[in-house]
PDB file of C-alpha atoms in Angstrom:
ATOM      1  CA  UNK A  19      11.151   0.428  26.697  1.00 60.00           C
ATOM      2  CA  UNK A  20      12.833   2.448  23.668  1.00 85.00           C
ATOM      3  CA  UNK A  21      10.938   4.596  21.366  1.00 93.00           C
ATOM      4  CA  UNK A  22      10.255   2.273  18.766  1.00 95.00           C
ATOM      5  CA  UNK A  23      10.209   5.203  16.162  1.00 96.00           C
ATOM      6  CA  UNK A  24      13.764   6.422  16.820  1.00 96.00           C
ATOM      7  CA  UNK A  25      14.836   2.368  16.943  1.00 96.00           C
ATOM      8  CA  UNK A  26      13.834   2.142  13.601  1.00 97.00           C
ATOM      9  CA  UNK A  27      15.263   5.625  12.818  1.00 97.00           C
ATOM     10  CA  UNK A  28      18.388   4.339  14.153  1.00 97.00           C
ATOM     11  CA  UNK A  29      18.504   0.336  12.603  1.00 97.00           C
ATOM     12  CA  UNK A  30      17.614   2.088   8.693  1.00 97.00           C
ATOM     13  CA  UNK A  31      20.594   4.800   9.464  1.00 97.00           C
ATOM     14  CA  UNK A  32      22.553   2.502  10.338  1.00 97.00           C
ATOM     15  CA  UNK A  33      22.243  -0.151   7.407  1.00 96.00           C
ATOM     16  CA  UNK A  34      22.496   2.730   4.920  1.00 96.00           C
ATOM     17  CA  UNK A  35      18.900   2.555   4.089  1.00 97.00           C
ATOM     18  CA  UNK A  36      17.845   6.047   2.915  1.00 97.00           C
ATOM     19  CA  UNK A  37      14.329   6.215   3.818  1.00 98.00           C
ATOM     20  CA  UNK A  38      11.717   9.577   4.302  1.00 98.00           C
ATOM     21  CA  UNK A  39       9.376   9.821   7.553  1.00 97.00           C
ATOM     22  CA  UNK A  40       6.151  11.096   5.790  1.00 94.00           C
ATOM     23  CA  UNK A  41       4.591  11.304   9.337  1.00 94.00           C
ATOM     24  CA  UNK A  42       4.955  11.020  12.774  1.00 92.00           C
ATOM     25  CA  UNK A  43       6.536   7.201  12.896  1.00 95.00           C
ATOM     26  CA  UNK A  44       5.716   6.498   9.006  1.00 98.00           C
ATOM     27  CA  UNK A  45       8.984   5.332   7.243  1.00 98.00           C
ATOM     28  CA  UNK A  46       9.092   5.018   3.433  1.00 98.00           C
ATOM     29  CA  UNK A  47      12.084   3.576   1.992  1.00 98.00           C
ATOM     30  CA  UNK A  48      13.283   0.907  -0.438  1.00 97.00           C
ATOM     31  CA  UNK A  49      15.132  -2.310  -0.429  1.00 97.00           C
ATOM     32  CA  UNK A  50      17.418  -3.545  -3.003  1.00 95.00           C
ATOM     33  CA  UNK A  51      17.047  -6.973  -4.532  1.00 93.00           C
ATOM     34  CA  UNK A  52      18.036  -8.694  -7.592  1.00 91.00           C
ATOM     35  CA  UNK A  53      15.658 -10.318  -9.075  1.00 88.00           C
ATOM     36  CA  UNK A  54      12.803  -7.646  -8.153  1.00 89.00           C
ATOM     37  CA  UNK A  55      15.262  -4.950  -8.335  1.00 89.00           C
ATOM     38  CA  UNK A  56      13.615  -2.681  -5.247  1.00 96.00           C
ATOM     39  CA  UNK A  57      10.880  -3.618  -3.476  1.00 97.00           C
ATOM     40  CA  UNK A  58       9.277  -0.114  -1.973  1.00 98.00           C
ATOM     41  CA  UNK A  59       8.406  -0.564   2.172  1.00 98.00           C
ATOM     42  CA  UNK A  60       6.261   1.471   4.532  1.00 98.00           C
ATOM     43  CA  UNK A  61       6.990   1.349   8.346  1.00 98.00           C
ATOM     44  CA  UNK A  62       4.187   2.250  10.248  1.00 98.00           C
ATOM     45  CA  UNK A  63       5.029   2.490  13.714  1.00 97.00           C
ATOM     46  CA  UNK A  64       1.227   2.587  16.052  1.00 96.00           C
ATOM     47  CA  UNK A  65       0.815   3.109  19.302  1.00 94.00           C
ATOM     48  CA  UNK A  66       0.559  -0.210  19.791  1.00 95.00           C
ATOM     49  CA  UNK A  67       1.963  -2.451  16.717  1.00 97.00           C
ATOM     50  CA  UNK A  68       4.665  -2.163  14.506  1.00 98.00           C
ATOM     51  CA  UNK A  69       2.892  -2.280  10.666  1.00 98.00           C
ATOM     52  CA  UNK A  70       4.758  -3.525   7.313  1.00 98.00           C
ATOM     53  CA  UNK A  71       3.630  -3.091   4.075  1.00 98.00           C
ATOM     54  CA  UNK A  72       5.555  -4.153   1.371  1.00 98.00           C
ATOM     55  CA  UNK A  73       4.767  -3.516  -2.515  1.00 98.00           C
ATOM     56  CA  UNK A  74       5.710  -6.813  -4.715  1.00 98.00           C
ATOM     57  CA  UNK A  75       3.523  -6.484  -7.745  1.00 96.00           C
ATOM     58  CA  UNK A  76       0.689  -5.204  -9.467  1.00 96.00           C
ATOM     59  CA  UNK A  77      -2.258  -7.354 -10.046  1.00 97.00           C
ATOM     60  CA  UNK A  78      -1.796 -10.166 -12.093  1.00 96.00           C
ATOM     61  CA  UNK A  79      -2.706  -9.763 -15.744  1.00 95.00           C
ATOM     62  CA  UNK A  80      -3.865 -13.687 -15.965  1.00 95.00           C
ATOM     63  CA  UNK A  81      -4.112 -16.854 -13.983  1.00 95.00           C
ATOM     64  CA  UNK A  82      -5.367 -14.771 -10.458  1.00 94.00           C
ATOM     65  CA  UNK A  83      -6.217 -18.055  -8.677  1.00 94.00           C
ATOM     66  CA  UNK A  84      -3.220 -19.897  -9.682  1.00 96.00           C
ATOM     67  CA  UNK A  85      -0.986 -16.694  -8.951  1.00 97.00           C
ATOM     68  CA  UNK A  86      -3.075 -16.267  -5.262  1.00 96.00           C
ATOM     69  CA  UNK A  87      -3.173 -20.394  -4.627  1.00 96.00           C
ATOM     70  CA  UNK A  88       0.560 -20.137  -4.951  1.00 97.00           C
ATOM     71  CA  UNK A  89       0.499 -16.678  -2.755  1.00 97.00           C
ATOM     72  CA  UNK A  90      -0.855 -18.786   0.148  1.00 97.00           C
ATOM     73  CA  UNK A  91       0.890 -21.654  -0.249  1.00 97.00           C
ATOM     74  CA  UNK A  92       4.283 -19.784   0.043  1.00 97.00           C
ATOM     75  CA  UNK A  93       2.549 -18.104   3.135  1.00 97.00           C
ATOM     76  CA  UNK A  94       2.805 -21.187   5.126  1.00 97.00           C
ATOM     77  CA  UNK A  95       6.894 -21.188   4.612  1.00 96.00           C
ATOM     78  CA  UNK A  96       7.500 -16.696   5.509  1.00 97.00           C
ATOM     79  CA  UNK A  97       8.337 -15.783   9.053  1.00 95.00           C
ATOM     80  CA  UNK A  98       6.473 -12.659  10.562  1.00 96.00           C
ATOM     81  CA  UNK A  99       5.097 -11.514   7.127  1.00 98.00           C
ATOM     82  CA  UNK A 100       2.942 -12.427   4.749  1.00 98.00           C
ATOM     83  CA  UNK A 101       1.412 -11.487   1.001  1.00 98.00           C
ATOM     84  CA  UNK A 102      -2.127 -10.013   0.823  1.00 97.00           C
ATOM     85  CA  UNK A 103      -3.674  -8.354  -1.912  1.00 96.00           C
ATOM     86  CA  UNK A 104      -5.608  -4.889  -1.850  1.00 96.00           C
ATOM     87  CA  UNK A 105      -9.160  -4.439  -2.987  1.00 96.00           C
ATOM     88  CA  UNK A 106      -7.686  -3.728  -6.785  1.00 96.00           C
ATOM     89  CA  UNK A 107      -5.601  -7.716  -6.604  1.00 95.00           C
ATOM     90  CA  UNK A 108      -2.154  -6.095  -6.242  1.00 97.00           C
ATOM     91  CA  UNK A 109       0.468  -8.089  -4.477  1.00 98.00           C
ATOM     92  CA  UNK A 110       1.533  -7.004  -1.170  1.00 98.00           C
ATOM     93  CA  UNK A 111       3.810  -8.412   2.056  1.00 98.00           C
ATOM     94  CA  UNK A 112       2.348  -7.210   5.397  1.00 98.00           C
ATOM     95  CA  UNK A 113       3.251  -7.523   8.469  1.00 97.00           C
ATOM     96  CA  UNK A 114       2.473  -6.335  12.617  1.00 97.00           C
ATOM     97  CA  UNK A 115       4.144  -7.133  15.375  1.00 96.00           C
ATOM     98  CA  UNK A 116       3.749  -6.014  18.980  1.00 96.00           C
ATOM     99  CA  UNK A 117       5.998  -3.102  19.530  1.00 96.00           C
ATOM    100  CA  UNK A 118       7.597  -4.725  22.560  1.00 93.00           C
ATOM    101  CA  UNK A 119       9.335  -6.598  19.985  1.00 93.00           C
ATOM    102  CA  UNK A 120      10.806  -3.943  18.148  1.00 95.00           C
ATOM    103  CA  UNK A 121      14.474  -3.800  18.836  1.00 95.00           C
ATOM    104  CA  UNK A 122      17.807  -4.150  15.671  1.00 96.00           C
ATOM    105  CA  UNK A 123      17.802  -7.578  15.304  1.00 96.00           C
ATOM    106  CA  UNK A 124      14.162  -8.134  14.866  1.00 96.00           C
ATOM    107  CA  UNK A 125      13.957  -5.141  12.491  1.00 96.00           C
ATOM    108  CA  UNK A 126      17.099  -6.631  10.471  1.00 96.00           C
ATOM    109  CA  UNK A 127      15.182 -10.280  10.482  1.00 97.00           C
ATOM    110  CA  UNK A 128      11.748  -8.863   9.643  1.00 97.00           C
ATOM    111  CA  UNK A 129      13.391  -6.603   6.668  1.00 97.00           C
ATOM    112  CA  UNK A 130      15.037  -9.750   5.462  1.00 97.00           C
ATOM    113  CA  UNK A 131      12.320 -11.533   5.401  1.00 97.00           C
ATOM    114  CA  UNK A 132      10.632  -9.042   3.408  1.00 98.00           C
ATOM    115  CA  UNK A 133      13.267  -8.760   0.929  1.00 97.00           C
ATOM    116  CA  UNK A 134      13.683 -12.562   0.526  1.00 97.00           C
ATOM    117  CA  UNK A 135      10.016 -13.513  -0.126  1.00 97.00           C
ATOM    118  CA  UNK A 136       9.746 -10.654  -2.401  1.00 97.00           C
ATOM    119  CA  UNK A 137      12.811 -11.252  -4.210  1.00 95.00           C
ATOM    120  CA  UNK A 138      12.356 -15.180  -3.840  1.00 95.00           C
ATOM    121  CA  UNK A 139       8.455 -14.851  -5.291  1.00 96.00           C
ATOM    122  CA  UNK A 140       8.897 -12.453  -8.341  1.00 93.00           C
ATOM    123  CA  UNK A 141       9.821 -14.475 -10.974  1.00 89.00           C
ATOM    124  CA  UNK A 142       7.294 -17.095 -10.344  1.00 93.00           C
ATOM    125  CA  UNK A 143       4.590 -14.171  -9.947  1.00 95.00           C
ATOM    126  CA  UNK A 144       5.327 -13.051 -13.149  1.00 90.00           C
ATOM    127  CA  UNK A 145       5.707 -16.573 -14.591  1.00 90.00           C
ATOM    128  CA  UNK A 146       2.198 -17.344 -13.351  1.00 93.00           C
ATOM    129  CA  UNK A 147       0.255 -14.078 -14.063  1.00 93.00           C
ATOM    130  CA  UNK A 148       1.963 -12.443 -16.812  1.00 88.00           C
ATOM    131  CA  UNK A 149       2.670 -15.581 -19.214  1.00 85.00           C
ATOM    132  CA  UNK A 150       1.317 -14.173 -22.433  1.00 85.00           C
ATOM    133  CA  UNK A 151       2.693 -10.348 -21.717  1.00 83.00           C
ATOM    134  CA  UNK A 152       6.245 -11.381 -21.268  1.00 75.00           C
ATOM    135  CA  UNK A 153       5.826 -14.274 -24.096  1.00 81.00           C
ATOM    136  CA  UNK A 154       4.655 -11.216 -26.449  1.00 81.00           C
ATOM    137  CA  UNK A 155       7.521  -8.839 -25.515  1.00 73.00           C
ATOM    138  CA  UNK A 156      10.149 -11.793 -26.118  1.00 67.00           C
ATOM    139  CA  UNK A 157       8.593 -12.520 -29.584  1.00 74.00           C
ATOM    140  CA  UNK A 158       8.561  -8.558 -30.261  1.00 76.00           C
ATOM    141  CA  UNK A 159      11.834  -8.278 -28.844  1.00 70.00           C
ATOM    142  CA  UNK A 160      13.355 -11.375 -31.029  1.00 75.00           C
ATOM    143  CA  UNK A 161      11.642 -10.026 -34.340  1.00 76.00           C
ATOM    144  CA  UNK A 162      13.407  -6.912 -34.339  1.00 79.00           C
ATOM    145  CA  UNK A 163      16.631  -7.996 -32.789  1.00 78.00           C
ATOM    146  CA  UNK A 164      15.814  -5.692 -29.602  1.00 72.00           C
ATOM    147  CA  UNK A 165      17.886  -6.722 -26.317  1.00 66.00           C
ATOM    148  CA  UNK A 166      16.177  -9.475 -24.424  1.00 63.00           C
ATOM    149  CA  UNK A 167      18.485  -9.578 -21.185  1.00 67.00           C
ATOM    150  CA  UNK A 168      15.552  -8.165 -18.762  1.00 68.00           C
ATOM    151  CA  UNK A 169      13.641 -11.380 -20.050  1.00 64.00           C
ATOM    152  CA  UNK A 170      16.785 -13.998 -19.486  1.00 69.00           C
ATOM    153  CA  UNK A 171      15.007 -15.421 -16.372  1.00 66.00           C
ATOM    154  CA  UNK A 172      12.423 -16.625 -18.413  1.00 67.00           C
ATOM    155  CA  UNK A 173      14.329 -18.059 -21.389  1.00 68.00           C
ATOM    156  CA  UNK A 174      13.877 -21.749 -20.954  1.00 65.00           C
ATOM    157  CA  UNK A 175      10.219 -22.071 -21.083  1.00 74.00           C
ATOM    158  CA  UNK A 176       9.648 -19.117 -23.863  1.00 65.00           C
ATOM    159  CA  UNK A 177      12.338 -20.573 -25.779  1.00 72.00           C
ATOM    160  CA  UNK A 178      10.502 -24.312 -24.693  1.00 74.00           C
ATOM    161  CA  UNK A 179       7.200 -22.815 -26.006  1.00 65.00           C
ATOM    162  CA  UNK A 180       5.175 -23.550 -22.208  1.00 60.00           C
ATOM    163  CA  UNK A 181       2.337 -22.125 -21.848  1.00 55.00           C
ATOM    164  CA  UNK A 182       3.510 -20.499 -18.508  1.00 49.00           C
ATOM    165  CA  UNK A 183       6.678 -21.962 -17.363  1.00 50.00           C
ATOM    166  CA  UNK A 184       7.738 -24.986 -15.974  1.00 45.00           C
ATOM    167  CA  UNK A 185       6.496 -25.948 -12.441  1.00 44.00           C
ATOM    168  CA  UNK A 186       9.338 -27.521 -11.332  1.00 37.00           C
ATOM    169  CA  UNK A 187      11.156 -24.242 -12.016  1.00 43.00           C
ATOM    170  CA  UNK A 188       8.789 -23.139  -9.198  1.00 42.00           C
ATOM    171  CA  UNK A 189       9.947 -24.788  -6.553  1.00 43.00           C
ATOM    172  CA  UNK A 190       6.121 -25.660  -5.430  1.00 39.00           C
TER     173      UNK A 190
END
């Protein structure tokens, strides 16, 4: 078997993924998305399990059981990963696999899969725990004729006066 440590080396060097080994087989690096712009990834490769731990967003200003209901619910449609929160409610994606499976193309599906759920989830995290923060900033934004493009993905229900979005939006 490889060195899972220098596959992993290899697989982010080789998909242009600048990334910083803080430690012996700890990668730190960042993937780019476009709704969630970058979601920030740690590697952490064990001596038996390959770990991932994935940063989507901090704990939910409102709504924590709706946001972590939906959380699991989504859970039941990821492959290999799945979100958690910490002790203080912030969102994470976490994975481990046996390193026997370590090799490119399970790196390049797991990092994927990372990048979609996180990317795929954001909006509807925010929608569902940050209703009244993002409703305030549009309203502060429209009164003094401040940009609102960073809040576009949310026009239809501020603009529809919801309470926090529209569940069909969702996709639930």
């Amino acid at each position: 078997m490889s060195d899972p440590r220098q596959v992993v080396r290899d697989h982010l060097a080789a998909n242009d993924i600048e990334f910083e080994e803080t430690g012996e087989g700890l990668f730190s690096f960042s993937l780019p998305g476009e709704k969630k712009l970058q979601t920030a990834v740690r590697l952490d490769v064990g001596a038996h399990a390959l770990g991932v731990h994935a940063f989507v967003c901090r704990r939910p200003d409102e709504n924590h059981e709706r946001v972590y209901e939906w959380l699991l619910q989504r859970n039941l449609r990821l492959y290999a990963v799945s979100f958690a929160i910490d002790r203080l409610g912030d969102i994470y994606l976490d994975a481990r696999l046996p390193l026997a499976v370590v090799d490119p193309d399970e790196l390049d599906r797991l990092l994927g899969a990372v990048l979609t759920a996180a990317d795929e989830s954001f909006n509807t995290i925010l929608e569902l725990g940050f209703a009244s923060s993002i409703r305030k900033e549009w309203q502060w934004r429209q009164s003094r004729g401040e940009p609102t493009h960073n809040l576009e993905a949310f026009r239809g229900w501020l603009e529809s006066g919801d309470e926090d979005g529209d569940e069909s939006e969702r996709g639930r």
